[in-house]
mmCIF file with all atom_site columns, C-alpha atoms in Angstrom:
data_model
loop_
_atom_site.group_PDB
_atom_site.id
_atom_site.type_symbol
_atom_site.label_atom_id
_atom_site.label_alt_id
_atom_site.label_comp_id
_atom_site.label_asym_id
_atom_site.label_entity_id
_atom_site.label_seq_id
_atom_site.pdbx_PDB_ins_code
_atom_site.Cartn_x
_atom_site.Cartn_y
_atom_site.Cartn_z
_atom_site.occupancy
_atom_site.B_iso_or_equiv
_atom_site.pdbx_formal_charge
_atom_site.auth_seq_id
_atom_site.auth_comp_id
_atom_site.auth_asym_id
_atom_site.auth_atom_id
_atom_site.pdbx_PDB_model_num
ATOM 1  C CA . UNK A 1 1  ? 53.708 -5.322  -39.877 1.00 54.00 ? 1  UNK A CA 1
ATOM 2  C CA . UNK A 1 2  ? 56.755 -5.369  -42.023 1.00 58.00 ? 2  UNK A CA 1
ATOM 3  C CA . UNK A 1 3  ? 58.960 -8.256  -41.895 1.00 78.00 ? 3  UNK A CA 1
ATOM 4  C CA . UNK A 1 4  ? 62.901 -6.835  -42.015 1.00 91.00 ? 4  UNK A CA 1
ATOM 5  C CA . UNK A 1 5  ? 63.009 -4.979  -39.136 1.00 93.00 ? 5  UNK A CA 1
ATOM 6  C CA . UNK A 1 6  ? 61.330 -7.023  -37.548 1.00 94.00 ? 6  UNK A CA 1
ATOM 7  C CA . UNK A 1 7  ? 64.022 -9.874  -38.696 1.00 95.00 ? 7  UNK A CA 1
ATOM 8  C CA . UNK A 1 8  ? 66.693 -7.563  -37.804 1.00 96.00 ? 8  UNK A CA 1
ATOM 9  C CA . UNK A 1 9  ? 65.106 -7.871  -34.215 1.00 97.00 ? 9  UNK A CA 1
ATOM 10 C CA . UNK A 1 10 ? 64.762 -10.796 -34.103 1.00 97.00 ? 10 UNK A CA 1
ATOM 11 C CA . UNK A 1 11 ? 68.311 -11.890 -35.336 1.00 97.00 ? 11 UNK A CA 1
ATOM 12 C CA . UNK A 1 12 ? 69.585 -9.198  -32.681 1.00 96.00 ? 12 UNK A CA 1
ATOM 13 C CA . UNK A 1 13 ? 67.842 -10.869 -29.679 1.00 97.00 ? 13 UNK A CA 1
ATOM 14 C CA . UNK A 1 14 ? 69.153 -14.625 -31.296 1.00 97.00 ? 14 UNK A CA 1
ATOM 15 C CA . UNK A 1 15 ? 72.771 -13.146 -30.983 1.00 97.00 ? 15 UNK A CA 1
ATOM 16 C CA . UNK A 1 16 ? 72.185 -13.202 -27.951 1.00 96.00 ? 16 UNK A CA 1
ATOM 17 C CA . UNK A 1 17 ? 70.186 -16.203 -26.912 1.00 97.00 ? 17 UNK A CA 1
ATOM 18 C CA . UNK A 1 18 ? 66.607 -14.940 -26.669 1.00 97.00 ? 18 UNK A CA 1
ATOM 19 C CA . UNK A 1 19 ? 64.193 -16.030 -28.947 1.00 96.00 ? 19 UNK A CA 1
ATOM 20 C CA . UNK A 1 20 ? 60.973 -13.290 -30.165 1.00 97.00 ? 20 UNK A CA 1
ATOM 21 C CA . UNK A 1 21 ? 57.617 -14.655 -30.776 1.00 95.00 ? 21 UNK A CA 1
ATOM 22 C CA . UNK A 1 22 ? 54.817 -12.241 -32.142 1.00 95.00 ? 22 UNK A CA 1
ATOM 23 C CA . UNK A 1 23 ? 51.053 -13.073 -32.437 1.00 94.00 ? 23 UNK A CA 1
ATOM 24 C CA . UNK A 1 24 ? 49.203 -10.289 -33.649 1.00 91.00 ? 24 UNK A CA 1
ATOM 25 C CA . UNK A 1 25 ? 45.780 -12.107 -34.070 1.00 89.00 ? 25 UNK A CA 1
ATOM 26 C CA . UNK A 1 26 ? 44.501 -9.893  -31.973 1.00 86.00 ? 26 UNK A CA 1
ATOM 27 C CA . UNK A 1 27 ? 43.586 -6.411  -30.974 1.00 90.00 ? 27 UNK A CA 1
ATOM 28 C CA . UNK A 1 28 ? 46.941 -6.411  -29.172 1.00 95.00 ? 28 UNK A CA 1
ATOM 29 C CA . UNK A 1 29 ? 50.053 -7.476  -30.567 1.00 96.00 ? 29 UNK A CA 1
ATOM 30 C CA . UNK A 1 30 ? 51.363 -10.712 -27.621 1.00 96.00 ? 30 UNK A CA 1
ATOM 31 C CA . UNK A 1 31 ? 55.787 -10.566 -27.832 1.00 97.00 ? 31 UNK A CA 1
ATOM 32 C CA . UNK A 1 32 ? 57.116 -13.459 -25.915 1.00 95.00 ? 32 UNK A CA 1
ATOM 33 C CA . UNK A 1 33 ? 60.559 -13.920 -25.414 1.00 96.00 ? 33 UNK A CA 1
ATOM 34 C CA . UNK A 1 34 ? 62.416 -16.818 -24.364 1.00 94.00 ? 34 UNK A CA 1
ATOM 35 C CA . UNK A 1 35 ? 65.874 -17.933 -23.591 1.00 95.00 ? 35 UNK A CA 1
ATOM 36 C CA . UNK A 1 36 ? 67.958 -20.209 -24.578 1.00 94.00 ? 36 UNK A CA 1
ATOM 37 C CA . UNK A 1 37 ? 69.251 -22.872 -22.283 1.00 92.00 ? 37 UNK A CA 1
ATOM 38 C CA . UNK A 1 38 ? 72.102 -21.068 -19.445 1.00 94.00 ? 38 UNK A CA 1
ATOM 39 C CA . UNK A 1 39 ? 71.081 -17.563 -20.786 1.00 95.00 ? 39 UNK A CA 1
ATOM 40 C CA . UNK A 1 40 ? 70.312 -14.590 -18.335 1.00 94.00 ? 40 UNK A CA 1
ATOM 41 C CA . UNK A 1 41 ? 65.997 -14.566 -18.404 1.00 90.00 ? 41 UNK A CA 1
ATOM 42 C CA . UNK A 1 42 ? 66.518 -11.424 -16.297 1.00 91.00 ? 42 UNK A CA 1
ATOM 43 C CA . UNK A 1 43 ? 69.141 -9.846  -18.676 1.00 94.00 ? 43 UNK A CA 1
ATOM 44 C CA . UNK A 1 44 ? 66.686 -7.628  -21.317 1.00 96.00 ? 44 UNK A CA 1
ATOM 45 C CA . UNK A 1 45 ? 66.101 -4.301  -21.150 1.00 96.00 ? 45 UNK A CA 1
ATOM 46 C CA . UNK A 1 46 ? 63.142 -2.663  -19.352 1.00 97.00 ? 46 UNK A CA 1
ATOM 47 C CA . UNK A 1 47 ? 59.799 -3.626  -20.920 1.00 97.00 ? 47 UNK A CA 1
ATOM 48 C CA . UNK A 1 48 ? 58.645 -0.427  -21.802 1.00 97.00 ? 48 UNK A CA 1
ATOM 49 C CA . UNK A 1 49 ? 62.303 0.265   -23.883 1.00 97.00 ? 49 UNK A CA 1
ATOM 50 C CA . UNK A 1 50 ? 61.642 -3.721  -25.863 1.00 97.00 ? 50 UNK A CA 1
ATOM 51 C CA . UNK A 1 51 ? 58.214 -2.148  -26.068 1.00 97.00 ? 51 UNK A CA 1
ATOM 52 C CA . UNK A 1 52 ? 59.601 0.483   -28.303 1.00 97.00 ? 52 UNK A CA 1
ATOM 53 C CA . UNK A 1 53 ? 61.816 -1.379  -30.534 1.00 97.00 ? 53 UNK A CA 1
ATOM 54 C CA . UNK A 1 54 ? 59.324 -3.917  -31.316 1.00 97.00 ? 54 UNK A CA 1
ATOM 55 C CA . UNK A 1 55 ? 57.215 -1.044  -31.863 1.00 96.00 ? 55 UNK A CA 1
ATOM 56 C CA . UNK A 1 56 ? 59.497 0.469   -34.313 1.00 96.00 ? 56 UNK A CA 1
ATOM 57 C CA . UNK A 1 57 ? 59.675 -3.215  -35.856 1.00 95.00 ? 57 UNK A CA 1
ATOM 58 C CA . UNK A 1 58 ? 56.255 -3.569  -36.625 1.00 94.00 ? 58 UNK A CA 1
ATOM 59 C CA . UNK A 1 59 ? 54.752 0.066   -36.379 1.00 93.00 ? 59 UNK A CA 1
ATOM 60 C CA . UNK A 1 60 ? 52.285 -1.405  -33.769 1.00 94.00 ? 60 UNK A CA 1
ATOM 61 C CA . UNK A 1 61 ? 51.753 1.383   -30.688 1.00 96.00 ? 61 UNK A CA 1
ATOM 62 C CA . UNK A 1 62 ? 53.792 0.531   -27.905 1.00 97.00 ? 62 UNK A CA 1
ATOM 63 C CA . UNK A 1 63 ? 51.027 0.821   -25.664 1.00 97.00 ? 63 UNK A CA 1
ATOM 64 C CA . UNK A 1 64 ? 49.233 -1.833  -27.337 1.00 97.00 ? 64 UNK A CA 1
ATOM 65 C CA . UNK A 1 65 ? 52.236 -4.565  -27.446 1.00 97.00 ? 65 UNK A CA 1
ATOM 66 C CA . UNK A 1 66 ? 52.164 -7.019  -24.273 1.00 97.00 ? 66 UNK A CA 1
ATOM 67 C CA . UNK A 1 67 ? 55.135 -8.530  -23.623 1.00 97.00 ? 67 UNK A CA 1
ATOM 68 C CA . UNK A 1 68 ? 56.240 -11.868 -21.857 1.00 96.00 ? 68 UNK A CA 1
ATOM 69 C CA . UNK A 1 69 ? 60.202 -11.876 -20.361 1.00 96.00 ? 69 UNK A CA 1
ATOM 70 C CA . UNK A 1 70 ? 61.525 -15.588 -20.207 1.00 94.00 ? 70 UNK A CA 1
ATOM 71 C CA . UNK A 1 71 ? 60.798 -15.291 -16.023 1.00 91.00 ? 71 UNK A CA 1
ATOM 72 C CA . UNK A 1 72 ? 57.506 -15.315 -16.862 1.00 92.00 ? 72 UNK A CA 1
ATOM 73 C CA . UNK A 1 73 ? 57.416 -18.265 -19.369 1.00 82.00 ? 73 UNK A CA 1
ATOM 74 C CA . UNK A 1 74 ? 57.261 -22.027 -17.517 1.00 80.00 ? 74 UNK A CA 1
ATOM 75 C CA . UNK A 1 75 ? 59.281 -24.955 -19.345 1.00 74.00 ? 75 UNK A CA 1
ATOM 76 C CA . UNK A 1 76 ? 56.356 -26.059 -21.001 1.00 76.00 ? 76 UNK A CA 1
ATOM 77 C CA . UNK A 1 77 ? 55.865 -22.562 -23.104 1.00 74.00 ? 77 UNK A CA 1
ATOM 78 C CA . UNK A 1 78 ? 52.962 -21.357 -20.596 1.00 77.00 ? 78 UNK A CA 1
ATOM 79 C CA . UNK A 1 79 ? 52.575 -18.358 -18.445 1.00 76.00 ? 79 UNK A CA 1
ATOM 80 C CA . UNK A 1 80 ? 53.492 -18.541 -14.876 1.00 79.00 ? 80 UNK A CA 1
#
């Protein structure tokens, strides 16, 4: 995984109050995204499209990535 595009990512989703978590201690690379306090949880784009750009960001296989929208992340950081 290389670490400036992945930055750039990153920093793009901050701009806009979402916050990227990756854990690739896996065999499949776990994205969660959360936002920020009053921003839209239902506002990203389609998984499978964030599935490509954090693709592109870490040269993972899209169809390996699972990803977590804030809607499915409780207040206390778990899965709902």
């Amino acid at each position: 995984m290389t670490a400036q595009p992945l930055d750039d990512l990153r920093q793009t989703l901050a701009a806009d109050g979402y916050i990227l978590t990756i854990d690739d201690s896996g065999e499949r690379l776990d994205a969660r995204i959360r936002a920020e306090d009053g921003v839209c949880g239902d506002c990203l784009v389609p998984k499978n499209l964030m599935a490509a750009m954090i693709s592109n960001a870490t040269g993972a296989a899209a169809e390996s990535i699972d990803i977590t929208y804030p809607t499915e992340i409780g207040d206390d950081g778990q899965l709902v």
